[in-house]
Coordinates of C-alpha atoms and ligand atoms in Angstrom, one line a residue:
M235 CA 118.5 57.7 96.4
P236 CA 122.0 57.7 98.2
F237 CA 123.3 61.1 99.5
R238 CA 126.0 61.1 96.7
R239 CA 123.4 60.5 93.9
L240 CA 121.3 63.1 95.5
I241 CA 124.3 65.6 95.2
V242 CA 124.8 64.8 91.6
R243 CA 121.2 65.3 90.5
Q244 CA 121.4 69.0 92.8
Y245 CA 124.8 69.5 90.7
Y246 CA 122.9 69.0 87.5
V247 CA 119.9 71.3 88.7
R248 CA 122.2 74.0 89.6
L249 CA 123.8 73.7 86.0
A250 CA 120.3 74.0 84.4
W251 CA 119.9 77.1 86.8
G252 CA 122.8 78.7 85.7
L253 CA 122.3 77.9 82.2
L254 CA 118.9 79.5 82.5
A255 CA 120.3 82.7 84.4
G256 CA 122.7 83.0 81.8
L257 CA 120.4 82.7 79.1
L258 CA 118.3 85.4 80.3
P259 CA 120.6 88.3 79.8
M260 CA 121.6 86.8 76.5
V261 CA 118.2 87.2 74.9
L262 CA 117.9 90.5 76.5
G263 CA 121.0 91.4 75.2
I264 CA 120.2 90.1 71.6
S265 CA 116.9 91.4 71.6
I266 CA 118.5 95.2 72.7
S267 CA 121.3 94.4 70.1
I268 CA 118.5 93.9 67.5
W269 CA 116.4 96.8 68.3
Q270 CA 119.8 99.0 68.7
T271 CA 120.6 98.1 65.4
M272 CA 117.3 98.6 63.6
S273 CA 116.7 101.7 65.0
G274 CA 120.6 103.0 64.2
V275 CA 120.2 101.5 60.7
T276 CA 116.6 103.3 60.3
Q277 CA 117.6 106.5 61.7
D278 CA 121.0 106.6 59.5
A279 CA 118.8 105.8 56.3
Q280 CA 116.4 108.6 57.2
Q281 CA 118.8 110.9 57.7
R282 CA 120.9 110.2 54.3
L283 CA 117.5 110.5 52.9
L284 CA 116.8 113.9 54.3
H285 CA 120.3 114.8 52.9
A286 CA 120.0 113.7 49.7
Q287 CA 116.6 115.2 49.1
Y288 CA 118.5 118.2 50.3
M289 CA 121.3 118.3 47.8
F290 CA 119.2 117.3 44.8
D291 CA 117.0 120.4 45.6
R292 CA 120.0 122.5 45.8
T293 CA 121.0 121.0 42.3
L294 CA 117.8 121.9 41.3
D295 CA 117.8 125.2 42.8
N296 CA 120.8 126.0 40.3
A297 CA 118.6 124.9 37.3
E298 CA 115.9 126.9 38.4
L299 CA 118.3 130.0 39.0
A300 CA 119.5 129.4 35.4
A301 CA 116.3 129.2 34.0
S302 CA 114.7 132.6 35.5
A303 CA 117.9 134.2 34.3
V304 CA 117.1 133.4 30.9
M305 CA 113.5 133.2 31.0
G306 CA 113.2 136.6 29.7
S307 CA 115.0 135.6 26.4
A308 CA 112.3 133.2 25.7
G309 CA 110.5 133.8 22.5
K310 CA 113.7 135.8 21.1
P311 CA 115.7 134.9 18.5
C312 CA 118.0 132.5 18.9
L313 CA 121.4 134.2 17.5
E314 CA 120.5 137.2 19.7
V315 CA 120.0 135.4 23.0
M316 CA 122.5 132.6 22.7
Q317 CA 125.2 133.9 24.4
G318 CA 123.2 134.4 27.6
L319 CA 122.5 130.7 27.4
R320 CA 126.0 129.7 27.2
D321 CA 127.1 132.3 29.9
Q322 CA 124.5 130.6 32.5
V323 CA 126.0 127.1 31.4
A324 CA 129.6 128.4 32.0
T325 CA 128.7 130.3 35.3
V326 CA 125.7 128.5 37.2
P327 CA 127.2 125.2 39.1
D328 CA 125.6 121.8 38.0
V329 CA 124.4 123.0 34.7
R330 CA 125.6 121.8 31.5
S331 CA 123.0 122.9 28.7
V332 CA 120.4 125.8 28.6
N333 CA 117.7 125.1 25.8
L334 CA 114.9 127.3 24.8
T335 CA 111.5 126.0 23.5
E336 CA 108.2 127.2 22.0
G337 CA 105.6 124.8 22.4
E338 CA 106.8 121.0 21.8
T339 CA 110.0 122.3 19.7
I340 CA 113.4 123.2 20.6
Y341 CA 114.5 126.0 18.8
C342 CA 117.9 127.3 20.2
T343 CA 120.4 125.2 22.5
S344 CA 123.4 126.7 24.5
L345 CA 125.5 124.1 22.7
Y346 CA 124.5 124.5 19.3
G347 CA 122.7 127.3 18.9
P348 CA 119.8 127.7 16.5
V349 CA 118.2 124.0 16.1
K350 CA 115.0 122.1 15.6
G351 CA 114.1 119.3 18.1
E352 CA 110.8 117.7 19.4
I353 CA 110.2 117.4 23.1
D354 CA 107.2 115.5 24.7
L355 CA 105.6 117.4 27.3
D356 CA 103.8 114.4 28.8
D357 CA 107.4 113.1 29.8
Y358 CA 107.8 116.0 32.0
V359 CA 106.6 115.0 35.7
E360 CA 104.1 118.0 36.7
G361 CA 105.5 119.8 33.7
R362 CA 108.9 120.7 35.4
L363 CA 111.1 117.3 35.6
D364 CA 112.2 114.9 33.2
L365 CA 114.7 112.2 34.2
M366 CA 116.3 110.8 31.1
R367 CA 118.6 108.0 30.2
G368 CA 121.1 110.2 28.3
N369 CA 121.0 112.7 25.3
P370 CA 122.5 112.9 22.0
V371 CA 125.6 114.6 23.4
T372 CA 126.0 112.0 26.4
P373 CA 123.6 109.1 25.2
K374 CA 125.1 106.9 28.3
R375 CA 124.8 109.2 31.1
P376 CA 121.4 109.9 32.5
L377 CA 120.6 113.4 33.2
I378 CA 117.8 115.5 34.7
V379 CA 115.8 118.1 33.0
Y380 CA 114.4 121.2 34.6
R381 CA 111.6 123.2 32.6
Q382 CA 110.2 126.5 33.5
E383 CA 107.3 127.8 31.4
A384 CA 106.2 131.4 30.6
G385 CA 102.9 131.0 28.2
K386 CA 103.8 128.9 25.1
H387 CA 107.4 129.0 25.5
S388 CA 109.7 127.4 28.1
V389 CA 113.4 127.3 29.5
L390 CA 114.8 123.6 29.5
V391 CA 117.9 123.4 32.0
G392 CA 119.9 120.3 31.7
V393 CA 121.7 118.7 34.8
D394 CA 124.4 116.2 34.6
G395 CA 124.0 112.9 35.6
Y396 CA 127.4 113.2 36.8
Y397 CA 126.2 115.3 39.4
L398 CA 123.1 113.2 40.2
L399 CA 125.2 110.2 40.5
N400 CA 127.8 111.7 43.1
I401 CA 125.2 112.7 45.5
L402 CA 123.5 109.2 45.0
D403 CA 127.0 107.4 45.9
M404 CA 127.4 109.5 48.7
M405 CA 124.2 108.5 50.2
S406 CA 124.0 105.1 49.1
R407 CA 126.7 104.2 52.0
N408 CA 124.6 101.4 54.2
S409 CA 121.8 100.8 51.7
P410 CA 121.2 101.9 48.2
I411 CA 119.1 105.3 47.6
G412 CA 117.1 105.9 44.5
L413 CA 116.2 109.2 42.9
V414 CA 112.3 108.7 42.0
V415 CA 110.9 111.1 39.4
G416 CA 107.6 110.1 38.0
P417 CA 107.9 106.6 36.7
Q418 CA 111.4 106.4 36.8
M419 CA 114.1 105.7 39.5
L420 CA 117.9 106.4 39.1
L421 CA 120.5 104.3 41.0
R422 CA 124.1 105.2 41.7
D423 CA 125.5 103.0 39.4
S424 CA 123.8 105.0 36.5
Q425 CA 120.8 102.5 36.1
L426 CA 117.4 103.9 35.6
T427 CA 114.6 101.7 35.9
D428 CA 110.8 101.6 35.9
Q429 CA 110.9 99.2 38.8
L430 CA 110.2 101.3 41.5
L431 CA 110.7 100.6 45.0
T432 CA 106.9 101.1 46.8
P433 CA 105.8 101.8 49.9
G434 CA 104.7 97.9 50.1
T435 CA 108.6 96.8 50.2
D436 CA 110.2 95.6 53.2
G437 CA 112.1 98.6 55.0
Y438 CA 110.6 101.1 52.7
L439 CA 111.8 104.9 53.3
E440 CA 111.2 107.8 51.4
Q441 CA 111.7 111.6 51.6
V442 CA 109.3 113.8 49.3
S443 CA 110.9 117.0 48.2
S444 CA 108.5 119.9 48.6
K445 CA 110.0 122.0 46.3
Y446 CA 110.3 119.9 43.2
P447 CA 108.3 116.8 41.8
F448 CA 110.9 113.9 43.0
K449 CA 111.5 111.6 45.9
V450 CA 114.4 109.9 47.3
V451 CA 114.0 106.0 48.5
T452 CA 115.9 103.6 49.8
A453 CA 115.0 99.8 51.1
L454 CA 116.3 98.5 54.2
S455 CA 116.7 94.4 53.9
N456 CA 117.9 92.2 56.5
R457 CA 120.9 91.8 55.2
D458 CA 121.5 95.6 55.8
Y459 CA 120.8 94.9 59.4
V460 CA 123.1 92.1 59.9
A461 CA 125.8 93.9 57.9
H462 CA 125.6 96.7 60.6
L463 CA 125.3 94.8 63.8
W464 CA 128.2 95.5 65.1
D465 CA 128.0 99.4 64.2
Y466 CA 125.2 100.0 66.2
S467 CA 125.3 97.2 68.7
K468 CA 129.3 96.9 69.8
V469 CA 128.7 97.7 73.5
S470 CA 125.7 95.2 73.8
L471 CA 127.6 92.5 71.8
I472 CA 130.6 92.7 74.2
L473 CA 128.7 93.5 77.3
Y474 CA 126.0 91.0 77.4
P475 CA 127.5 87.7 76.6
L476 CA 130.2 88.6 79.2
L477 CA 127.1 89.7 81.6
S478 CA 125.7 86.2 80.9
L479 CA 128.6 84.3 81.7
L480 CA 129.1 86.4 85.0
F481 CA 125.3 86.0 86.1
G482 CA 125.0 82.1 84.9
C483 CA 128.3 81.5 87.3
W484 CA 127.1 84.0 90.0
V485 CA 123.7 81.9 90.2
F486 CA 125.7 78.8 89.7
W487 CA 127.9 79.5 92.7
L488 CA 124.9 80.8 94.8
T489 CA 123.1 78.0 94.3
G490 CA 125.9 75.4 94.8
R491 CA 126.8 77.1 98.3
A492 CA 123.5 76.4 99.8
A493 CA 123.3 72.8 97.9
S494 CA 127.3 71.6 98.9
P495 CA 126.6 68.1 100.8
A496 CA 128.5 69.6 104.1
Q497 CA 126.5 73.0 103.9
E498 CA 123.2 71.1 103.6
L499 CA 124.3 68.9 106.7
K500 CA 125.4 72.0 108.5
R501 CA 122.0 73.4 107.8
A502 CA 119.8 70.5 108.6
L503 CA 121.6 70.3 112.2
A504 CA 121.3 73.6 113.0
H505 CA 117.6 73.3 112.3
Q506 CA 117.2 70.1 114.3
E507 CA 116.3 68.0 111.2
F508 CA 118.0 64.7 112.2
I509 CA 115.9 63.1 114.9
P510 CA 115.8 59.5 116.6
Y511 CA 113.4 56.8 115.8
L512 CA 113.4 53.8 118.3
Q513 CA 113.3 50.3 117.6
P514 CA 112.2 48.0 120.4
V515 CA 114.9 45.2 121.5
V516 CA 112.9 42.6 123.0
T517 CA 114.4 39.5 125.7
G518 CA 114.7 36.2 123.6
E519 CA 113.1 34.5 126.6
D520 CA 110.0 36.3 127.0
A521 CA 110.2 39.0 123.9
H522 CA 109.3 41.7 126.6
W523 CA 110.8 45.5 126.0
S524 CA 114.2 45.6 127.1
G525 CA 115.5 48.0 125.3
C526 CA 115.8 50.1 122.2
E527 CA 118.2 50.9 119.3
V528 CA 118.4 54.7 118.2
L529 CA 118.3 55.2 114.6
M530 CA 118.7 58.4 113.1
R531 CA 116.6 59.7 110.5
W532 CA 116.4 63.4 108.3
Q533 CA 113.2 64.9 108.7
H534 CA 114.1 66.8 105.3
P535 CA 111.8 69.8 105.0
R536 CA 111.4 69.5 101.1
Q537 CA 112.1 65.8 100.6
G538 CA 110.5 64.1 103.5
M539 CA 111.8 61.7 105.9
I540 CA 115.4 60.5 104.7
S541 CA 117.0 57.2 105.9
P542 CA 120.5 57.2 107.3
D543 CA 121.9 54.9 104.5
R544 CA 121.7 57.9 102.4
F545 CA 123.5 60.6 104.4
I546 CA 125.4 58.8 107.0
P547 CA 128.4 58.0 104.9
M548 CA 128.6 61.7 103.8
A549 CA 128.1 63.0 107.4
E550 CA 131.2 60.9 108.3
E551 CA 133.1 62.0 105.4
C552 CA 132.4 65.5 106.5
G553 CA 133.2 65.5 110.1
L554 CA 129.6 66.0 111.1
I555 CA 128.8 62.5 112.4
V556 CA 130.2 63.5 115.9
P557 CA 127.8 66.6 116.5
M558 CA 124.8 64.8 114.9
T559 CA 125.3 61.9 117.1
R560 CA 125.8 63.9 120.1
S561 CA 122.5 65.9 118.8
L562 CA 120.7 62.8 119.0
M563 CA 121.6 61.7 122.4
K564 CA 120.5 65.0 123.9
Q565 CA 117.3 64.7 122.0
V566 CA 116.5 61.1 123.4
R567 CA 117.9 62.5 127.1
E568 CA 115.6 65.4 127.1
Q569 CA 112.8 63.3 125.6
F570 CA 112.9 60.8 129.0
A571 CA 113.9 63.3 131.3
G572 CA 111.0 63.7 133.8
R573 CA 109.5 60.4 133.0
V574 CA 112.6 57.8 133.5
H575 CA 110.3 55.9 135.7
I576 CA 108.0 54.3 132.6
L577 CA 111.1 52.5 131.2
P578 CA 111.4 48.8 132.8
K579 CA 114.4 48.1 135.2
G580 CA 117.7 48.2 133.3
F581 CA 116.5 49.4 130.1
H582 CA 119.1 49.5 127.3
F583 CA 119.5 52.3 125.0
G584 CA 121.7 51.3 121.7
F585 CA 123.4 54.3 119.8
N586 CA 125.4 53.6 116.6
I587 CA 128.8 55.1 117.1
S588 CA 131.0 55.8 114.2
A589 CA 134.9 55.3 114.0
S590 CA 135.7 59.0 114.2
H591 CA 133.6 59.2 117.3
C592 CA 136.4 57.3 119.2
K593 CA 139.4 59.3 118.0
D594 CA 139.4 61.4 121.4
L595 CA 137.7 61.2 125.1
S596 CA 134.9 63.5 124.0
L597 CA 132.4 60.4 123.9
V598 CA 132.8 59.7 127.3
E599 CA 131.6 63.1 128.3
D600 CA 128.7 62.5 126.1
C601 CA 128.2 59.0 127.6
R602 CA 128.3 60.8 131.1
D603 CA 126.0 63.2 130.4
F604 CA 123.5 60.8 128.8
I605 CA 123.8 58.2 131.9
D606 CA 123.5 60.9 134.4
A607 CA 120.3 62.0 132.9
F608 CA 118.9 58.8 134.2
K609 CA 120.2 58.7 137.5
A610 CA 116.5 58.1 139.0
N611 CA 116.0 54.9 137.3
P612 CA 119.2 53.7 135.7
I613 CA 119.8 52.6 132.2
K614 CA 122.4 50.6 130.3
L615 CA 124.0 52.8 127.5
V616 CA 125.2 50.6 124.5
L617 CA 127.4 51.6 122.1
E618 CA 127.0 50.1 118.9
L619 CA 130.6 49.9 116.7
T620 CA 129.9 48.2 113.4
E621 CA 132.3 45.4 112.4
R622 CA 132.5 46.8 108.7
E623 CA 134.7 49.6 110.3
L624 CA 137.2 48.4 112.4
I625 CA 138.7 50.7 115.0
V626 CA 142.6 50.7 115.2
A627 CA 143.5 50.2 119.0
D628 CA 146.0 52.6 120.1
E629 CA 146.6 54.7 123.4
T630 CA 143.5 57.0 123.0
T631 CA 141.2 54.3 122.1
D632 CA 142.8 52.3 125.1
R633 CA 142.2 55.3 127.3
L634 CA 138.7 55.9 126.1
F635 CA 137.4 52.1 126.2
A636 CA 138.9 52.0 129.9
E637 CA 136.9 55.1 130.6
L638 CA 133.7 54.0 129.1
H639 CA 134.0 50.7 130.9
A640 CA 134.5 52.4 134.2
L641 CA 131.4 54.8 133.3
G642 CA 129.5 51.4 133.0
V643 CA 128.8 51.7 129.2
F644 CA 128.4 48.7 127.3
I645 CA 130.2 48.0 123.8
A646 CA 128.3 46.1 120.9
I647 CA 129.6 45.2 117.6
D648 CA 127.3 45.8 115.0
D649 CA 126.5 43.6 111.6
F650 CA 128.7 40.9 113.5
G651 CA 129.8 38.2 110.9
T652 CA 130.0 40.7 107.8
G653 CA 133.7 41.9 108.8
H654 CA 136.5 40.7 110.0
S655 CA 136.8 41.0 114.0
S656 CA 139.0 38.7 115.9
L657 CA 138.9 37.2 119.0
A658 CA 141.8 39.7 120.1
Y659 CA 139.8 42.6 118.7
L660 CA 136.7 41.5 120.4
Q661 CA 138.9 41.6 123.9
A662 CA 140.8 44.7 123.1
F663 CA 137.6 46.5 123.0
Q664 CA 136.3 44.4 126.0
V665 CA 133.0 43.7 123.7
D666 CA 129.9 43.1 125.8
F667 CA 127.3 42.1 123.1
L668 CA 127.3 41.0 119.4
K669 CA 124.5 42.1 117.3
I670 CA 124.2 39.2 114.8
D671 CA 123.7 40.9 111.2
Q672 CA 120.1 40.6 109.8
S673 CA 121.5 38.8 106.5
F674 CA 122.3 35.4 108.7
V675 CA 118.9 35.9 110.4
G676 CA 117.3 36.0 107.0
M677 CA 118.7 32.6 106.2
I678 CA 117.0 31.1 109.0
G679 CA 114.6 28.5 107.6
S680 CA 116.0 28.5 103.9
D681 CA 118.2 25.7 102.5
A682 CA 120.5 23.6 104.6
L683 CA 123.6 25.3 103.9
S684 CA 122.6 28.7 104.8
S685 CA 121.2 27.2 108.0
H686 CA 124.5 25.9 108.7
I687 CA 125.7 29.3 108.7
V688 CA 123.5 30.7 111.2
E689 CA 124.2 27.9 113.3
N690 CA 128.1 28.5 113.2
V691 CA 127.7 32.1 113.7
V692 CA 125.3 31.7 116.6
D693 CA 127.9 28.8 118.0
L694 CA 130.8 31.1 117.9
A695 CA 129.1 34.0 119.6
T696 CA 128.0 31.7 122.3
R697 CA 131.5 30.4 122.5
L698 CA 132.7 33.9 123.0
E699 CA 130.6 34.1 125.8
L700 CA 129.0 37.4 124.9
Q701 CA 125.4 38.2 125.0
L702 CA 123.6 38.0 121.7
V703 CA 121.0 40.4 119.8
A704 CA 119.7 39.0 116.4
E705 CA 118.8 41.6 114.1
G706 CA 116.2 41.8 111.3
V707 CA 113.7 39.2 113.0
E708 CA 110.4 39.3 110.7
N709 CA 108.7 36.2 111.3
E710 CA 107.5 33.6 113.8
Q711 CA 110.0 31.2 112.6
Q712 CA 113.1 33.2 112.9
A713 CA 111.9 34.0 116.3
A714 CA 111.4 30.4 117.3
Y715 CA 114.7 29.4 116.1
L716 CA 116.9 32.3 117.8
Q717 CA 114.9 31.6 121.1
A718 CA 115.4 27.6 120.8
H719 CA 119.1 28.7 120.6
K720 CA 119.3 31.0 123.5
V721 CA 119.9 34.3 121.6
T722 CA 119.6 36.8 124.6
F723 CA 117.9 39.8 122.5
Q724 CA 115.9 40.0 119.6
Q725 CA 115.1 43.3 117.3
G726 CA 113.4 43.3 114.2
Y727 CA 110.0 44.4 112.3
F728 CA 108.5 41.0 113.9
Y729 CA 108.2 42.8 117.4
G730 CA 108.3 46.5 116.3
R731 CA 109.6 49.1 113.4
P732 CA 111.9 52.2 114.2
M733 CA 109.2 54.5 115.6
P734 CA 109.3 58.3 116.7
M735 CA 109.9 58.8 120.3
T736 CA 106.5 59.5 121.4
D737 CA 105.4 56.6 119.5
F738 CA 107.6 54.6 121.2
I739 CA 106.6 56.1 124.7
S740 CA 102.9 55.3 124.2
Q741 CA 103.5 51.7 123.3
L742 CA 106.0 51.3 126.1
T743 CA 103.5 52.7 128.6
P744 CA 101.2 50.2 129.0
R745 CA 103.6 47.3 129.7
Ligands
C2E205 P1 122.1 49.4 111.7 O1 122.9 49.9 113.1 O2 122.5 47.8 111.1 O3 120.4 49.3 111.9 C1 119.5 48.3 111.7 C2 119.0 48.9 110.2 O4 118.0 47.3 110.1 C3 117.9 50.0 110.6 O5 117.9 50.5 109.3 C4 116.4 49.2 111.0 O6 115.5 49.9 110.4 C5 116.6 47.9 110.1 N1 115.8 46.8 110.6 C6 115.4 46.8 111.7 N2 114.5 45.7 111.9 C7 114.6 45.2 110.5 C8 113.8 44.1 110.2 O7 113.3 43.2 110.9 N3 113.9 43.8 108.4 C9 114.9 44.8 107.9 N4 114.9 44.6 106.5 N5 115.5 45.9 108.2 C10 115.2 46.1 109.7 P2 118.3 51.9 109.2 O8 117.1 52.7 110.3 O9 117.5 52.6 108.3 O10 119.4 52.4 109.6 C11 120.4 51.8 108.5 C12 121.8 51.9 109.1 O11 122.2 53.4 109.1 C13 122.3 51.7 110.6 O12 121.9 49.9 110.5 C14 123.2 52.1 111.0 O13 124.6 51.5 110.3 C15 123.2 53.7 110.2 N6 122.5 54.3 111.4 C16 121.3 54.5 111.8 N7 121.5 55.8 112.7 C17 122.6 56.0 112.9 C18 123.5 56.9 114.0 O14 122.5 57.6 114.7 N8 124.5 56.9 113.5 C19 125.4 56.2 112.6 N9 126.9 56.4 112.8 N10 124.6 55.2 112.0 C20 123.5 55.0 112.0
CA206 CA1 123.3 49.5 115.1
CA207 CA1 123.4 45.9 111.9

């Protein structure tokens, strides 16, 4: 996979990490928001129930007060006590009527005085409270009747539904609250129903009065939670998406910092991950090892050995190819230092040099350092310049190549035949070798037209009076052909693949 594609893939991996990292606070935030809303809405409902129960208790306290005040009148003639009943209605808050009964018969009312009416004691929960749909005076307005008994007599105090509905209305702010007395439930819209909310209902909450036989209830639905999401989770709803975005971007940036091509190459260079592989170059005549080409490999800690085609273009783009080549030359130099005598006389070391390395004279120093390391058994240093990337001749290059030649460095045109180097070009750079591109060597032995092309390339090189190196020799037929055409050097898998320096040295030694 080319290095650029690798970077694109890394970009998507980073994007995925960024999204994942962004999702984390989001999921956390949503969970916290849901939890905050649920506990907030539940707490609010519990408080409303408590408040409602307290207010109903207070209302019934008033009824109890009125009942207690007239309890002494129970059993006395109505005309005698009637005014006392009316006084209670007039003075005690929430009280609409005060009536007296004997058994199940009402015999005296604050409104009409002596009457004869029936009540059903079974309607009174624990004999004390009756929630009614209405009475003959206000048939459409629910009311509650509080009953207090003394022997066969009792006092009935009517509390107007108006007060009850007021409380329910106030307290049903976020979810409807119901007042439950026995089998009946009153809701804020005057609705009286026997369809009670029970503990089995979703989100059911209740508050039971300890003084009177009633309770207040509510059921929180999912809709209630959603409706109040903003009220209880403002902070989370603003903070967490923001945090998610920031965190996601931060992770994206952080992973990108490590993965940018230049950074990655710099890191690899600092860790000496670019190592030389050597491929033997043999003489055309008798195929003995007369030199080698140094080929760069990236020993990546996670991706294993990476071939140069995948990272050299990027290294050239990032301006890192010069220090990388320098590091390669240094490694080869140091590997052979102290054992230069194992090398055959006049052994060639070929290095691939990018055009950008020829922009100043630093290459001269690099070559000098290399050559000096082999003083005890002088070698030939060959710089391979690819024909695909022609160098523009100017003052600097003129000086550079003059100094290189003075130093005894050889110049080879790599991939010859694939570019456009002219005779003038070859002379300008005082080229010593031509490396015939492997695509031409591959044509040997194929159809007549291809063979013709190979012959022409070989002829051209011979007429230019330059030494020839044939690259990519893979079989005996190609080797024999090149030998017959007097090609000076050959290089290819047929003679040896690029290999680590230690392998190269151990294969070289017996020779
Ligand atoms: P190149 O300079 O033309 O190197 C020859 C390439 O052909 C090498 O590929 C080598 O392994 C391969 N090869 C050798 N014999 C055979 C054969 O018999 N058959 C076939 N099919 N291939 C053969 P490698 O090592 O992958 O290098 C690829 C290219 O990367 C090189 O092409 C060169 O242009 C560049 N390169 C390698 N090392 C360096 C370096 O240190 N600096 C620069 N600037 N470029 C380098
Ligand atoms: Ca080369
Ligand atoms: Ca080549």
